[in-house]
Amino acid sequence: MYGSGITQSTVDILIMTEPSSGRWVYFDTEITNSSGRISYNIPKQKRLRVGVYPIKMVVRGDQSNALSYLTVLPPGMECVVFSIDGSFAASVSIMGSDPKVRAGAVDVVRHWQDLGYLIIYITGRPDMQKQRVVSWLSQHNFPQGMIFFSDGLVHDPLRQKTIFLRNLMQECYIKICAAYGSMKDISVYNVLGLSPSQIYIVGRPTKKYQTQCQFLSEGYAAHLALLEFSLHSRPKKNNSRMILRKGSFGLHSQPEFLRKRTHLRRTMSVQQPDPPSSNPKPERAQSQPESDKDHDRLLPPIAWVRGGVHKFESAP
């Protein structure tokens, strides 16, 4: 979307069809509509293989541009969905400060990644908060995955989540094998047809929902121990690593609010080191980061496509 209500702007569409080469390939030119947006169907003869492709849309008038990513997935890709709000953060809103992450949450996500499932993070937050939320995930070493936000401010974020995930299942043939969230996400996952054994909810068990999901009342660490011996966390049938490399989000820069808090923590640890503990806690707030070679840069795709006519919309 170029501006707000800016129409009749000429936009060139370029795609890096061979990301390793760094070369942009011109695909087509489109004119923005009455809402300042463009949409484009990739012709069949230009169909892209499975992978993640950088996209650049350049406005001819002022040469401003929007960067995004197009993800092409094979049919039947198995994934695990994590709703960010209410399930990962153990304190205040991500927008208010740098909240603590729930103990063991990172390890549970990494467990599914290690099995080869595609990780999908979803939130009802508007896309204008993307940088801050992604930086928070990076700060806590969450495994790399696909992140999706609402398209601007919406009055019913749960409905938007439902529509988005349903489209992934029906149009892109994505298979959701497990889904995590808070109490408010139960209705979303139920509408999608997930069974109670596939829905994991952070919070205290209630009689109203006890037959609709699995409550993680004892925390993520206890849940992980059960997963490791559960039939529900079997290895994947297809390999998501041909799409995204295994690893954590690795951003090259952090927002000011994260950078200051990191510096403060480091300073405090030098001045007042914690005494060694003979009885370490079984849960931990975050996993140790993997090697630098696994810390790939974030690929925030804006579209999912299947093996057919590809369609995407761009929103910087």
Tab-separated table of C-alpha atoms in Angstrom:
chain	number	residue	atom	x	y	z
A	1	MET	CA	0.000	0.000	0.000
A	2	TYR	CA	1.508	3.298	-1.076
A	3	GLY	CA	0.469	6.036	1.318
A	4	SER	CA	-3.191	6.514	2.205
A	5	GLY	CA	-5.590	6.876	-0.668
A	6	ILE	CA	-2.863	7.795	-3.147
A	7	THR	CA	-4.123	6.550	-6.495
A	8	GLN	CA	-2.825	6.204	-10.024
A	9	SER	CA	0.783	5.632	-8.967
A	10	THR	CA	2.920	3.542	-11.293
A	11	VAL	CA	4.760	0.771	-9.454
A	12	ASP	CA	7.428	-1.556	-10.868
A	13	ILE	CA	7.517	-5.081	-9.405
A	14	LEU	CA	10.898	-6.764	-9.048
A	15	ILE	CA	11.614	-10.198	-7.558
A	16	MET	CA	14.958	-11.722	-6.634
A	17	THR	CA	14.330	-15.057	-8.339
A	18	GLU	CA	17.780	-16.336	-7.321
A	19	PRO	CA	18.299	-14.847	-3.832
A	20	SER	CA	21.914	-16.005	-3.684
A	21	SER	CA	22.750	-13.904	-6.733
A	22	GLY	CA	21.370	-10.668	-5.306
A	23	ARG	CA	20.009	-9.730	-8.728
A	24	TRP	CA	16.551	-8.177	-9.093
A	25	VAL	CA	14.413	-9.395	-11.984
A	26	TYR	CA	11.737	-7.078	-13.387
A	27	PHE	CA	8.337	-8.802	-13.511
A	28	ASP	CA	5.710	-6.211	-14.351
A	29	THR	CA	4.273	-2.739	-13.744
A	30	GLU	CA	0.975	-2.059	-11.970
A	31	ILE	CA	-1.136	1.012	-11.126
A	32	THR	CA	-2.386	1.544	-7.564
A	33	ASN	CA	-6.150	1.381	-7.053
A	34	SER	CA	-8.490	3.766	-5.208
A	35	SER	CA	-7.084	2.567	-1.871
A	36	GLY	CA	-3.474	3.124	-2.888
A	37	ARG	CA	-2.837	-0.606	-3.196
A	38	ILE	CA	-1.721	-2.953	-5.917
A	39	SER	CA	-2.142	-6.683	-6.314
A	40	TYR	CA	-0.403	-8.876	-8.836
A	41	ASN	CA	-0.834	-12.424	-10.116
A	42	ILE	CA	2.445	-14.032	-11.134
A	43	PRO	CA	1.928	-15.508	-14.617
A	44	LYS	CA	2.112	-19.269	-14.949
A	45	GLN	CA	5.166	-19.045	-17.200
A	46	LYS	CA	7.033	-17.167	-14.442
A	47	ARG	CA	6.071	-19.585	-11.670
A	48	LEU	CA	8.618	-19.755	-8.857
A	49	ARG	CA	9.979	-22.875	-7.195
A	50	VAL	CA	9.572	-23.650	-3.489
A	51	GLY	CA	11.482	-21.099	-1.449
A	52	VAL	CA	11.519	-17.556	-0.045
A	53	TYR	CA	11.937	-14.682	-2.484
A	54	PRO	CA	12.626	-10.985	-1.751
A	55	ILE	CA	10.228	-8.605	-3.491
A	56	LYS	CA	10.788	-4.920	-4.191
A	57	MET	CA	8.065	-2.569	-5.426
A	58	VAL	CA	9.373	0.749	-6.696
A	59	VAL	CA	7.201	3.835	-7.269
A	60	ARG	CA	8.359	5.407	-10.505
A	61	GLY	CA	7.458	8.929	-9.450
A	62	ASP	CA	9.695	9.367	-6.392
A	63	GLN	CA	11.622	6.055	-6.486
A	64	SER	CA	10.369	5.120	-3.003
A	65	ASN	CA	10.067	1.378	-2.524
A	66	ALA	CA	8.568	-1.345	-0.352
A	67	LEU	CA	10.482	-4.515	0.485
A	68	SER	CA	8.755	-7.765	1.377
A	69	TYR	CA	9.042	-11.509	0.878
A	70	LEU	CA	7.077	-14.075	-1.079
A	71	THR	CA	7.020	-17.633	0.257
A	72	VAL	CA	6.250	-20.556	-2.018
A	73	LEU	CA	5.377	-23.722	-0.115
A	74	PRO	CA	4.730	-27.284	-1.232
A	75	PRO	CA	1.173	-28.555	-0.713
A	76	GLY	CA	0.612	-30.262	2.617
A	77	MET	CA	3.288	-28.404	4.561
A	78	GLU	CA	2.877	-29.325	8.229
A	79	CYS	CA	3.101	-26.500	10.731
A	80	VAL	CA	2.619	-25.531	14.373
A	81	VAL	CA	0.882	-22.232	15.161
A	82	PHE	CA	1.778	-19.984	18.096
A	83	SER	CA	-0.335	-16.989	19.049
A	84	ILE	CA	2.107	-14.467	20.510
A	85	ASP	CA	-0.116	-12.402	22.775
A	86	GLY	CA	-0.958	-13.959	26.118
A	87	SER	CA	0.947	-17.180	25.546
A	88	PHE	CA	4.612	-16.129	25.332
A	89	ALA	CA	4.806	-12.962	27.421
A	90	ALA	CA	4.691	-13.446	31.191
A	91	SER	CA	4.228	-9.771	32.032
A	92	VAL	CA	2.946	-6.571	30.468
A	93	SER	CA	2.240	-5.744	26.843
A	94	ILE	CA	5.054	-5.915	24.320
A	95	MET	CA	4.294	-2.306	23.439
A	96	GLY	CA	4.647	-1.179	27.057
A	97	SER	CA	8.137	-2.522	27.736
A	98	ASP	CA	10.291	-5.570	27.194
A	99	PRO	CA	8.173	-8.208	28.974
A	100	LYS	CA	9.572	-11.375	30.415
A	101	VAL	CA	9.035	-14.478	28.352
A	102	ARG	CA	7.248	-17.410	29.974
A	103	ALA	CA	9.700	-19.986	31.270
A	104	GLY	CA	10.262	-22.818	28.818
A	105	ALA	CA	8.319	-21.220	25.943
A	106	VAL	CA	11.356	-20.923	23.684
A	107	ASP	CA	12.271	-24.559	24.263
A	108	VAL	CA	8.791	-25.760	23.287
A	109	VAL	CA	8.905	-23.836	20.013
A	110	ARG	CA	12.391	-25.157	19.322
A	111	HIS	CA	11.183	-28.710	20.017
A	112	TRP	CA	8.694	-28.436	17.152
A	113	GLN	CA	11.285	-26.782	14.927
A	114	ASP	CA	13.758	-29.598	15.596
A	115	LEU	CA	11.128	-32.086	14.444
A	116	GLY	CA	10.963	-30.199	11.152
A	117	TYR	CA	7.611	-28.446	11.454
A	118	LEU	CA	7.149	-25.006	9.954
A	119	ILE	CA	6.668	-22.478	12.769
A	120	ILE	CA	3.924	-19.884	12.313
A	121	TYR	CA	3.593	-16.951	14.699
A	122	ILE	CA	0.335	-15.040	14.525
A	123	THR	CA	-0.993	-11.993	16.338
A	124	GLY	CA	-3.958	-9.673	16.122
A	125	ARG	CA	-1.639	-6.682	16.437
A	126	PRO	CA	-1.446	-4.276	13.479
A	127	ASP	CA	1.489	-4.599	11.104
A	128	MET	CA	2.794	-1.212	12.236
A	129	GLN	CA	4.053	-2.973	15.395
A	130	LYS	CA	5.967	-5.599	13.440
A	131	GLN	CA	9.490	-4.335	14.096
A	132	ARG	CA	8.985	-4.098	17.835
A	133	VAL	CA	7.404	-7.529	18.207
A	134	VAL	CA	9.932	-9.252	15.942
A	135	SER	CA	12.769	-7.620	17.874
A	136	TRP	CA	11.294	-8.995	21.087
A	137	LEU	CA	11.234	-12.496	19.605
A	138	SER	CA	14.829	-12.031	18.470
A	139	GLN	CA	15.911	-10.775	21.879
A	140	HIS	CA	14.662	-13.988	23.482
A	141	ASN	CA	16.038	-16.325	20.806
A	142	PHE	CA	12.723	-17.651	19.549
A	143	PRO	CA	13.149	-20.061	16.620
A	144	GLN	CA	12.769	-18.582	13.183
A	145	GLY	CA	9.364	-18.829	11.608
A	146	MET	CA	6.732	-16.977	9.632
A	147	ILE	CA	5.075	-14.025	11.386
A	148	PHE	CA	1.698	-12.562	10.480
A	149	PHE	CA	0.000	-9.414	11.724
A	150	SER	CA	-3.382	-7.831	11.081
A	151	ASP	CA	-3.582	-5.559	8.070
A	152	GLY	CA	-3.820	-2.293	10.005
A	153	LEU	CA	-6.131	-1.660	12.940
A	154	VAL	CA	-9.053	-4.089	13.152
A	155	HIS	CA	-12.077	-4.217	15.462
A	156	ASP	CA	-12.179	-8.027	15.687
A	157	PRO	CA	-8.624	-9.472	15.722
A	158	LEU	CA	-9.859	-12.993	16.518
A	159	ARG	CA	-11.950	-12.995	13.367
A	160	GLN	CA	-8.925	-11.837	11.378
A	161	LYS	CA	-6.844	-14.671	12.827
A	162	THR	CA	-9.540	-17.173	11.896
A	163	ILE	CA	-9.853	-15.901	8.338
A	164	PHE	CA	-6.110	-15.881	7.820
A	165	LEU	CA	-5.481	-19.385	9.154
A	166	ARG	CA	-8.484	-20.783	7.293
A	167	ASN	CA	-7.109	-19.346	4.050
A	168	LEU	CA	-3.776	-21.028	4.711
A	169	MET	CA	-5.533	-24.356	5.165
A	170	GLN	CA	-7.978	-24.077	2.254
A	171	GLU	CA	-5.993	-22.156	-0.354
A	172	CYS	CA	-2.426	-23.178	0.441
A	173	TYR	CA	-3.163	-26.663	1.816
A	174	ILE	CA	-1.257	-25.993	5.033
A	175	LYS	CA	-1.752	-28.653	7.718
A	176	ILE	CA	-1.902	-27.326	11.285
A	177	CYS	CA	-0.701	-30.125	13.546
A	178	ALA	CA	-0.764	-28.182	16.828
A	179	ALA	CA	-1.765	-24.683	17.952
A	180	TYR	CA	-0.843	-22.669	21.050
A	181	GLY	CA	-2.439	-19.581	22.532
A	182	SER	CA	-4.403	-18.064	25.378
A	183	MET	CA	-8.033	-18.556	26.363
A	184	LYS	CA	-9.258	-16.167	23.680
A	185	ASP	CA	-7.692	-18.316	20.941
A	186	ILE	CA	-9.747	-21.423	21.753
A	187	SER	CA	-12.654	-20.249	19.601
A	188	VAL	CA	-10.291	-19.588	16.683
A	189	TYR	CA	-8.785	-23.056	16.759
A	190	ASN	CA	-12.172	-24.717	17.251
A	191	VAL	CA	-13.570	-23.031	14.149
A	192	LEU	CA	-10.598	-24.344	12.188
A	193	GLY	CA	-11.577	-27.884	13.149
A	194	LEU	CA	-8.609	-28.693	15.369
A	195	SER	CA	-9.185	-31.414	17.945
A	196	PRO	CA	-8.789	-30.735	21.693
A	197	SER	CA	-5.585	-32.790	21.677
A	198	GLN	CA	-4.067	-30.339	19.169
A	199	ILE	CA	-4.921	-27.140	21.088
A	200	TYR	CA	-2.615	-26.028	23.913
A	201	ILE	CA	-3.718	-23.111	26.063
A	202	VAL	CA	-1.741	-21.148	28.641
A	203	GLY	CA	-3.862	-20.447	31.710
A	204	ARG	CA	-5.796	-22.006	34.532
A	205	PRO	CA	-8.189	-24.808	33.570
A	206	THR	CA	-11.877	-23.929	33.496
A	207	LYS	CA	-14.893	-26.214	33.354
A	208	LYS	CA	-16.227	-24.349	30.351
A	209	TYR	CA	-13.237	-25.185	28.160
A	210	GLN	CA	-11.758	-28.291	29.755
A	211	THR	CA	-13.089	-30.548	26.985
A	212	GLN	CA	-12.017	-28.193	24.176
A	213	CYS	CA	-8.269	-27.974	24.707
A	214	GLN	CA	-5.210	-29.020	26.705
A	215	PHE	CA	-4.372	-26.534	29.471
A	216	LEU	CA	-0.681	-25.940	30.224
A	217	SER	CA	-1.359	-25.253	33.881
A	218	GLU	CA	2.045	-26.545	35.015
A	219	GLY	CA	4.050	-24.427	32.578
A	220	TYR	CA	5.948	-24.977	29.349
A	221	ALA	CA	8.789	-26.991	30.906
A	222	ALA	CA	6.402	-29.661	32.176
A	223	HIS	CA	4.617	-29.600	28.828
A	224	LEU	CA	7.886	-30.126	26.976
A	225	ALA	CA	8.652	-33.201	29.057
A	226	LEU	CA	5.303	-34.669	28.023
A	227	LEU	CA	5.806	-33.744	24.379
A	228	GLU	CA	9.071	-35.632	24.186
A	229	PHE	CA	7.209	-38.868	24.953
A	230	SER	CA	3.973	-38.027	23.165
A	231	LEU	CA	2.684	-39.422	19.918
A	232	HIS	CA	1.423	-35.945	19.029
A	233	SER	CA	4.930	-34.580	18.516
A	234	ARG	CA	6.041	-37.107	15.942
A	235	PRO	CA	8.578	-36.073	13.279
A	236	LYS	CA	7.197	-34.203	10.286
A	237	LYS	CA	6.368	-35.818	6.952
A	238	ASN	CA	7.910	-33.014	4.945
A	239	ASN	CA	10.880	-30.830	5.715
A	240	SER	CA	10.319	-27.167	6.477
A	241	ARG	CA	14.055	-26.560	6.383
A	242	MET	CA	13.993	-26.338	2.625
A	243	ILE	CA	12.002	-23.138	3.288
A	244	LEU	CA	13.610	-21.680	6.410
A	245	ARG	CA	16.902	-22.714	7.944
A	246	LYS	CA	16.909	-23.996	11.464
A	247	GLY	CA	17.853	-21.309	13.940
A	248	SER	CA	16.643	-18.275	15.817
A	249	PHE	CA	15.663	-14.834	14.663
A	250	GLY	CA	18.884	-12.892	14.210
A	251	LEU	CA	18.376	-9.183	13.652
A	252	HIS	CA	21.427	-6.991	13.110
A	253	SER	CA	19.985	-4.126	15.109
A	254	GLN	CA	17.676	-3.743	18.074
A	255	PRO	CA	15.194	-1.012	18.905
A	256	GLU	CA	16.282	1.473	21.540
A	257	PHE	CA	14.010	0.039	24.225
A	258	LEU	CA	15.604	-3.405	23.880
A	259	ARG	CA	19.157	-2.129	23.540
A	260	LYS	CA	18.957	-0.072	26.741
A	261	ARG	CA	17.509	-2.938	28.768
A	262	THR	CA	20.158	-5.338	27.468
A	263	HIS	CA	22.918	-2.918	28.441
A	264	LEU	CA	21.358	-2.481	31.885
A	265	ARG	CA	21.188	-6.206	32.476
A	266	ARG	CA	24.811	-6.632	31.437
A	267	THR	CA	25.926	-3.807	33.722
A	268	MET	CA	24.053	-5.258	36.679
A	269	SER	CA	25.494	-8.705	36.059
A	270	VAL	CA	29.037	-7.286	36.194
A	271	GLN	CA	28.460	-5.269	39.344
A	272	GLN	CA	26.401	-7.865	41.202
A	273	PRO	CA	27.050	-11.364	39.861
A	274	ASP	CA	24.606	-14.028	40.938
A	275	PRO	CA	26.029	-16.647	43.314
A	276	PRO	CA	26.315	-20.170	41.901
A	277	SER	CA	23.314	-22.356	42.579
A	278	SER	CA	23.503	-26.013	43.433
A	279	ASN	CA	19.812	-26.501	42.624
A	280	PRO	CA	19.111	-24.904	39.269
A	281	LYS	CA	15.504	-24.310	38.404
A	282	PRO	CA	13.984	-26.824	35.990
A	283	GLU	CA	12.496	-24.065	33.858
A	284	ARG	CA	14.320	-21.306	32.085
A	285	ALA	CA	13.134	-18.160	30.453
A	286	GLN	CA	14.986	-18.676	27.213
A	287	SER	CA	17.183	-21.162	25.441
A	288	GLN	CA	20.823	-20.599	24.739
A	289	PRO	CA	21.325	-19.080	21.281
A	290	GLU	CA	22.550	-21.370	18.583
A	291	SER	CA	25.683	-20.767	16.552
A	292	ASP	CA	25.945	-17.587	14.550
A	293	LYS	CA	25.637	-19.470	11.308
A	294	ASP	CA	22.082	-20.422	12.256
A	295	HIS	CA	21.051	-16.864	13.088
A	296	ASP	CA	19.502	-15.972	9.765
A	297	ARG	CA	17.901	-12.630	9.161
A	298	LEU	CA	14.153	-12.396	9.494
A	299	LEU	CA	12.123	-13.155	6.428
A	300	PRO	CA	8.729	-11.548	7.090
A	301	PRO	CA	6.671	-12.895	4.204
A	302	ILE	CA	3.520	-11.079	3.183
A	303	ALA	CA	2.006	-13.824	1.098
A	304	TRP	CA	1.622	-17.574	0.927
A	305	VAL	CA	1.130	-19.265	-2.409
A	306	ARG	CA	0.602	-22.747	-3.700
A	307	GLY	CA	1.671	-24.469	-6.873
A	308	GLY	CA	-0.519	-22.495	-9.247
A	309	VAL	CA	-1.170	-18.851	-9.952
A	310	HIS	CA	0.686	-16.796	-7.368
A	311	LYS	CA	-0.933	-13.723	-5.899
A	312	PHE	CA	0.357	-11.294	-3.340
A	313	GLU	CA	-0.246	-7.831	-1.983
A	314	SER	CA	2.403	-5.515	-0.627
A	315	ALA	CA	2.118	-3.401	2.497
A	316	PRO	CA	5.306	-1.646	3.679
